[in-house]
Amino acid sequence: MARPVRPGRWALAPRRGAGIRSGAAARRGTGTGRGATARWRAATGRCGAARRGAPGGWAAGPPPRPPRRWRRGAAAGVAALVLVVGGGAGGAYAVRALTGPEPTPSSIAASTASSRTSAADLVSNVQRTVVDIQVAGTDGSGSEGSGVLIRSDGMILTNAHVLGDRPGSVTVTLADGSRHRATVIGTDPTHDLAVVQVSVDSPLPVATFASSSSVRVGDTVYALGSPLGLTGTVTEGIVSALHRTISAGESDGSRATRYTNMIQTDAALNSGNSGGPLVNTAGQVVGINTANEGSSGSIGLGFAIPSGTAHSVADQLIAGR
C-alpha cells in the first residue's frame, strides 16, 4: 500500500507500480535566498514504473511503494533573473497588443486552426521517436517508463531510475508497436540518465535536440511518453522556470543526490512519463522528463533534464566513458 500523503506535503511523479517507489510527498521547507531549499519527496524514481504481473503480461500496477524524498531550491539571483525576463517579455507583449490592430473573429479562428494543425503535425512526427520501456528486475521488481530514440541504430535515451538498481530484462516497444529486447549500454545515476539499445534491421527515426540556450521561460512545450501505461500520450504546457535545483534521496533521507539546472514545466507529468522527451514547438527535444510534484499525479509542477546535459551524457555513455 502506498503511504498516505499528509496535508501540505509535496510529492514527485512516480514510476508506475508496486515494488517501485512512486507516489510521494515532502514537506516544504522555509527560508529564502541563495541556498534556501524546499523539501520534496520523490515518486519512485520520479516519473515512472509498473510492477510486473503474472507471467505473460504486465499488470496495471498496484499501489506504489514509499517514495523518495526531494528538496527544491533556487538561488535568489536565478529567481530574480527569471522574473526580470518574464516581466520584460510580458511588457513587450502588452505594447504590441495595445498598438496592433484589433483581430477579427475570422482571423482568430484561422490562427487557432493553423496552430492546432501545426501542433498535430509536430506531435505526429515526434511520436515516431518515443518508446515505451518495461523492465524486469533481477530482484523480482519491475518498472515501466518512456524513452526517446537518439540514433538510427536503435540507441535510446531514458532515465536511469527507469532501469532501477538491478535491471534484468529490458523490453522496448517502438511507436509502430513492435517489441524488442534491449541491451543496457550505460547508466549515469548522478545525472539520472541511461542509454539502452535495440537491434533493428533498418534505420529508425531519431529525435532532434535543441540547444539548451534556446529555451526560454514561457515557451510552449509538449511532454510525450507513456503515463500510467498509456502509450502515445501528449500533454501541453510552458517552460515555467529554468535552472532549478532539486535534491533526491530515499524516504529516510539517505542517498541524497543534488540535481542542478533543471527545467521546470507545468506540462502534466505522471507515472510512466520518466525518460520521455519534452519538446518545443519546432519538434526539438528541450529536456528529458524526470520529476513531478504531487503524489496523486501532476499538478503543474514537473522537472526535466536540459537537452544539453542529456545529449552530452548520452554521447559519453555510448562512447563508454
Coordinates of C-alpha atoms in Angstrom, one line a residue:
M1 CA 0.0 0.0 0.0
A2 CA 1.1 3.5 -0.7
R3 CA 1.9 5.6 2.4
P4 CA -0.8 8.3 2.9
V5 CA 0.2 11.8 2.0
R6 CA -0.2 14.3 4.8
P7 CA -1.9 17.6 4.1
G8 CA 0.5 20.3 3.0
R9 CA 3.1 17.9 1.6
W10 CA 4.6 17.9 -1.9
A11 CA 5.4 14.9 -4.0
L12 CA 7.1 13.9 -7.2
A13 CA 5.7 11.9 -10.1
P14 CA 6.5 8.2 -9.8
R15 CA 7.4 5.3 -12.0
R16 CA 4.3 3.1 -12.1
G17 CA 3.7 0.1 -9.9
A18 CA 4.2 -1.9 -6.7
G19 CA 7.7 -2.6 -5.6
I20 CA 8.8 0.6 -7.2
R21 CA 8.8 3.9 -5.4
S22 CA 6.1 6.1 -6.8
G23 CA 3.7 8.5 -5.2
A24 CA 5.4 10.8 -2.8
A25 CA 5.2 13.6 -0.5
A26 CA 7.5 16.0 1.1
R27 CA 7.0 18.9 3.3
R28 CA 8.0 22.2 2.0
G29 CA 10.9 23.9 3.9
T30 CA 11.2 27.5 4.9
G31 CA 13.6 30.3 4.0
T32 CA 14.5 32.4 1.1
G33 CA 17.7 33.5 -0.7
R34 CA 20.6 31.6 -2.1
G35 CA 20.9 28.1 -0.9
A36 CA 17.4 28.0 0.7
T37 CA 15.5 24.9 -0.3
A38 CA 12.0 23.5 0.0
R39 CA 11.7 19.7 0.7
W40 CA 10.4 17.3 -1.8
R41 CA 9.6 13.6 -1.6
A42 CA 10.0 11.9 -4.9
A43 CA 8.0 9.3 -6.5
T44 CA 9.6 6.1 -7.2
G45 CA 12.2 7.3 -9.3
R46 CA 10.5 10.4 -10.3
C47 CA 8.1 9.7 -13.2
G48 CA 7.5 6.1 -13.9
A49 CA 7.4 2.4 -13.2
A50 CA 5.0 -0.5 -13.0
R51 CA 5.3 -3.9 -11.3
R52 CA 5.3 -6.9 -13.5
G53 CA 2.2 -9.0 -13.1
A54 CA 1.5 -12.7 -13.7
P55 CA 3.5 -14.5 -16.4
G56 CA 2.5 -13.4 -19.9
G57 CA 2.0 -9.7 -19.4
W58 CA 2.3 -6.6 -17.3
A59 CA -0.1 -5.7 -14.6
A60 CA -1.6 -2.2 -14.4
G61 CA 0.3 -1.9 -11.1
P62 CA -0.9 -2.0 -7.6
P63 CA -0.3 1.0 -5.2
P64 CA 3.2 2.3 -5.3
R65 CA 5.9 1.7 -2.6
P66 CA 7.1 4.5 -0.3
P67 CA 8.6 7.5 -2.2
R68 CA 12.0 9.1 -2.3
R69 CA 12.4 12.5 -0.6
W70 CA 13.1 15.5 -2.8
R71 CA 14.1 19.1 -1.9
R72 CA 13.9 22.0 -4.3
G73 CA 16.0 25.1 -4.1
A74 CA 16.6 28.2 -6.2
A75 CA 19.2 30.8 -5.8
A76 CA 17.9 34.3 -5.3
G77 CA 19.9 35.5 -8.3
V78 CA 18.4 32.9 -10.6
A79 CA 14.8 33.6 -9.3
A80 CA 15.3 37.4 -9.9
L81 CA 16.6 36.7 -13.4
V82 CA 13.6 34.6 -14.3
L83 CA 11.3 37.4 -13.0
V84 CA 13.1 40.0 -15.0
V85 CA 13.0 38.0 -18.2
G86 CA 9.3 37.2 -17.7
G87 CA 8.4 40.8 -16.9
G88 CA 10.3 42.1 -19.9
A89 CA 8.6 39.6 -22.3
G90 CA 5.2 40.4 -20.7
G91 CA 5.7 44.2 -21.2
A92 CA 6.7 43.8 -24.8
Y93 CA 3.6 41.7 -25.5
A94 CA 1.4 44.3 -23.8
V95 CA 2.7 47.1 -26.0
R96 CA 2.2 45.1 -29.2
A97 CA -1.3 44.1 -28.1
L98 CA -2.3 47.7 -27.4
T99 CA -0.7 49.2 -30.6
G100 CA -1.7 46.5 -33.1
P101 CA -5.0 46.2 -34.9
E102 CA -7.8 44.5 -33.2
P103 CA -8.1 41.0 -34.5
T104 CA -11.4 40.0 -36.2
P105 CA -13.2 36.8 -35.2
S106 CA -12.4 35.2 -38.6
S107 CA -8.6 35.9 -38.2
I108 CA -8.7 34.5 -34.7
A109 CA -10.4 31.3 -35.9
A110 CA -7.9 30.9 -38.8
S111 CA -5.0 31.4 -36.5
T112 CA -6.3 28.9 -34.0
A113 CA -7.0 26.3 -36.7
S114 CA -3.5 26.8 -38.1
S115 CA -1.9 26.4 -34.7
R116 CA -3.8 23.2 -34.0
T117 CA -2.8 21.7 -37.3
S118 CA 0.8 22.6 -36.8
A119 CA 0.8 21.1 -33.3
A120 CA -0.8 17.9 -34.6
D121 CA 1.8 17.5 -37.3
L122 CA 4.6 18.3 -34.9
V123 CA 3.4 15.7 -32.4
S124 CA 2.9 13.1 -35.0
N125 CA 6.5 13.4 -36.2
V126 CA 8.0 13.4 -32.7
Q127 CA 5.9 10.4 -31.5
R128 CA 7.7 8.2 -34.0
T129 CA 10.8 8.6 -31.9
V130 CA 9.2 7.9 -28.5
V131 CA 9.3 4.4 -27.0
D132 CA 7.8 2.6 -24.0
I133 CA 10.3 0.8 -21.8
Q134 CA 9.4 -2.2 -19.5
V135 CA 12.0 -3.5 -17.1
A136 CA 12.0 -6.8 -15.1
G137 CA 14.5 -6.5 -12.2
T138 CA 16.7 -9.4 -11.0
D139 CA 15.1 -8.9 -7.6
G140 CA 11.6 -9.6 -8.9
S141 CA 10.7 -6.0 -9.2
G142 CA 9.6 -4.3 -12.4
S143 CA 9.2 -0.8 -13.9
E144 CA 7.8 1.0 -16.9
G145 CA 8.8 4.3 -18.3
S146 CA 9.5 6.1 -21.5
G147 CA 12.5 6.8 -23.8
V148 CA 13.5 8.6 -26.9
L149 CA 15.4 7.4 -29.9
I150 CA 18.7 9.3 -30.4
R151 CA 20.4 7.2 -33.0
S152 CA 19.1 5.4 -36.0
D153 CA 20.9 2.2 -34.9
G154 CA 18.5 1.8 -32.0
M155 CA 20.1 3.9 -29.3
I156 CA 17.5 5.1 -26.8
L157 CA 17.9 7.7 -24.0
T158 CA 15.9 7.4 -20.8
N159 CA 16.2 8.0 -17.1
A160 CA 18.5 5.8 -15.0
H161 CA 15.8 5.3 -12.4
V162 CA 13.5 3.7 -15.0
L163 CA 16.0 0.8 -15.2
G164 CA 16.4 0.7 -11.4
D165 CA 19.4 -0.6 -9.5
R166 CA 19.3 -4.2 -10.8
P167 CA 17.8 -4.4 -14.3
G168 CA 17.3 -7.9 -15.6
S169 CA 15.5 -7.9 -18.9
V170 CA 14.6 -4.6 -20.7
T171 CA 11.8 -4.6 -23.3
V172 CA 11.2 -1.7 -25.6
T173 CA 8.0 -1.1 -27.6
L174 CA 8.6 1.2 -30.6
A175 CA 6.0 3.6 -32.0
D176 CA 4.9 1.0 -34.6
G177 CA 4.0 -1.4 -31.8
S178 CA 6.9 -3.8 -32.4
R179 CA 8.6 -5.1 -29.2
H180 CA 12.4 -5.6 -28.9
R181 CA 14.7 -6.9 -26.2
A182 CA 17.1 -4.1 -25.3
T183 CA 20.7 -4.0 -24.1
V184 CA 21.8 -1.6 -21.4
I185 CA 24.7 0.5 -22.9
G186 CA 25.4 2.6 -19.8
T187 CA 23.8 4.4 -16.9
D188 CA 24.7 7.7 -15.1
P189 CA 22.8 7.8 -11.8
T190 CA 24.4 11.2 -11.0
H191 CA 22.5 12.8 -13.8
D192 CA 19.7 10.2 -13.8
L193 CA 20.3 9.2 -17.4
A194 CA 20.8 5.9 -19.2
V195 CA 21.1 4.6 -22.7
V196 CA 19.8 1.3 -24.0
Q197 CA 19.9 -0.2 -27.5
V198 CA 17.6 -2.4 -29.6
S199 CA 18.7 -4.4 -32.5
V200 CA 16.9 -3.5 -35.7
D201 CA 17.2 -4.3 -39.4
S202 CA 16.5 -0.9 -40.8
P203 CA 17.3 2.7 -39.6
L204 CA 14.9 4.1 -37.0
P205 CA 13.7 7.7 -36.9
V206 CA 15.5 9.8 -34.4
A207 CA 14.7 12.9 -32.3
T208 CA 16.4 16.3 -32.8
F209 CA 17.8 18.1 -29.8
A210 CA 17.5 21.8 -29.3
S211 CA 20.3 23.9 -27.8
S212 CA 19.7 24.5 -24.1
S213 CA 20.5 28.2 -24.6
S214 CA 17.5 28.5 -26.9
V215 CA 15.0 27.5 -24.2
R216 CA 13.1 30.5 -22.6
V217 CA 10.6 30.9 -19.8
G218 CA 7.1 31.0 -21.4
D219 CA 8.0 28.7 -24.3
T220 CA 5.2 26.3 -25.2
V221 CA 6.3 22.7 -24.7
Y222 CA 4.9 19.2 -25.1
A223 CA 5.6 16.2 -22.9
L224 CA 5.4 12.8 -24.6
G225 CA 5.5 9.3 -23.1
S226 CA 3.5 6.5 -21.5
P227 CA 2.0 7.9 -18.3
L228 CA 0.1 5.1 -16.4
G229 CA 1.0 2.8 -19.3
L230 CA -1.0 4.9 -21.8
T231 CA 1.4 4.9 -24.8
G232 CA 1.4 7.8 -27.2
T233 CA 0.1 10.4 -24.6
V234 CA 0.9 14.0 -25.2
T235 CA 0.4 16.9 -22.7
E236 CA 1.0 20.6 -23.3
G237 CA 2.4 23.3 -21.1
I238 CA 5.0 26.0 -20.9
V239 CA 8.5 26.4 -19.5
S240 CA 7.7 27.7 -16.1
A241 CA 11.3 28.3 -15.0
L242 CA 14.9 27.4 -15.7
H243 CA 18.0 26.5 -13.6
R244 CA 16.1 24.8 -10.8
T245 CA 18.0 22.7 -8.3
I246 CA 16.4 19.7 -6.6
S247 CA 17.8 17.0 -4.3
A248 CA 16.7 13.4 -4.4
G249 CA 17.1 10.7 -1.7
E250 CA 15.4 7.8 0.0
S251 CA 12.4 8.4 2.2
D252 CA 14.7 8.2 5.3
G253 CA 16.9 11.0 3.9
S254 CA 19.7 8.6 2.8
R255 CA 21.5 8.6 -0.6
A256 CA 20.5 12.2 -1.3
T257 CA 21.7 13.4 -4.7
R258 CA 21.6 17.0 -5.9
Y259 CA 20.5 17.8 -9.5
T260 CA 21.0 21.2 -10.9
N261 CA 19.9 23.3 -13.9
M262 CA 16.6 21.5 -14.2
I263 CA 13.8 22.8 -16.5
Q264 CA 10.5 23.4 -14.6
T265 CA 7.3 22.9 -16.6
D266 CA 3.6 22.9 -16.0
A267 CA 3.0 20.2 -18.7
A268 CA 1.3 17.3 -17.0
L269 CA 3.8 14.5 -16.0
N270 CA 2.6 11.3 -14.4
S271 CA 3.8 7.8 -13.6
G272 CA 5.4 6.4 -16.7
N273 CA 6.5 9.8 -18.2
S274 CA 10.0 9.3 -16.9
G275 CA 12.6 9.3 -19.7
G276 CA 10.2 10.7 -22.3
P277 CA 11.0 13.9 -24.2
L278 CA 9.9 17.4 -23.5
V279 CA 9.8 19.1 -26.9
N280 CA 9.4 22.7 -28.2
T281 CA 7.1 23.9 -31.0
A282 CA 9.8 23.1 -33.6
G283 CA 9.6 19.4 -32.5
Q284 CA 13.0 19.5 -30.9
V285 CA 13.8 17.9 -27.6
V286 CA 14.5 20.5 -24.9
G287 CA 14.5 18.1 -21.9
I288 CA 14.1 14.6 -20.6
N289 CA 11.0 14.4 -18.3
T290 CA 12.2 13.3 -14.9
A291 CA 10.2 14.5 -11.9
N292 CA 6.8 15.7 -10.9
E293 CA 5.4 17.2 -7.8
G294 CA 2.2 15.7 -6.5
S295 CA 1.6 12.2 -5.0
S296 CA -1.7 11.7 -6.9
G297 CA -0.5 12.9 -10.2
S298 CA 0.7 16.1 -11.9
I299 CA -0.5 19.4 -10.5
G300 CA 1.5 21.6 -12.9
L301 CA 5.0 21.3 -11.4
G302 CA 7.3 19.0 -13.2
F303 CA 11.0 18.9 -13.9
A304 CA 13.1 17.9 -17.0
I305 CA 16.8 17.4 -17.5
P306 CA 18.0 20.0 -20.1
S307 CA 18.7 18.8 -23.6
G308 CA 22.4 19.9 -23.5
T309 CA 23.1 17.8 -20.4
A310 CA 21.1 14.9 -21.7
H311 CA 22.8 14.8 -25.1
S312 CA 26.3 15.2 -23.6
V313 CA 25.8 12.4 -21.1
A314 CA 24.3 10.1 -23.7
D315 CA 27.3 10.6 -26.0
Q316 CA 29.6 9.8 -23.1
L317 CA 27.7 6.6 -22.2
I318 CA 27.7 5.5 -25.8
A319 CA 31.4 6.1 -26.1
G320 CA 31.9 4.0 -22.9
R321 CA 33.2 6.9 -20.8

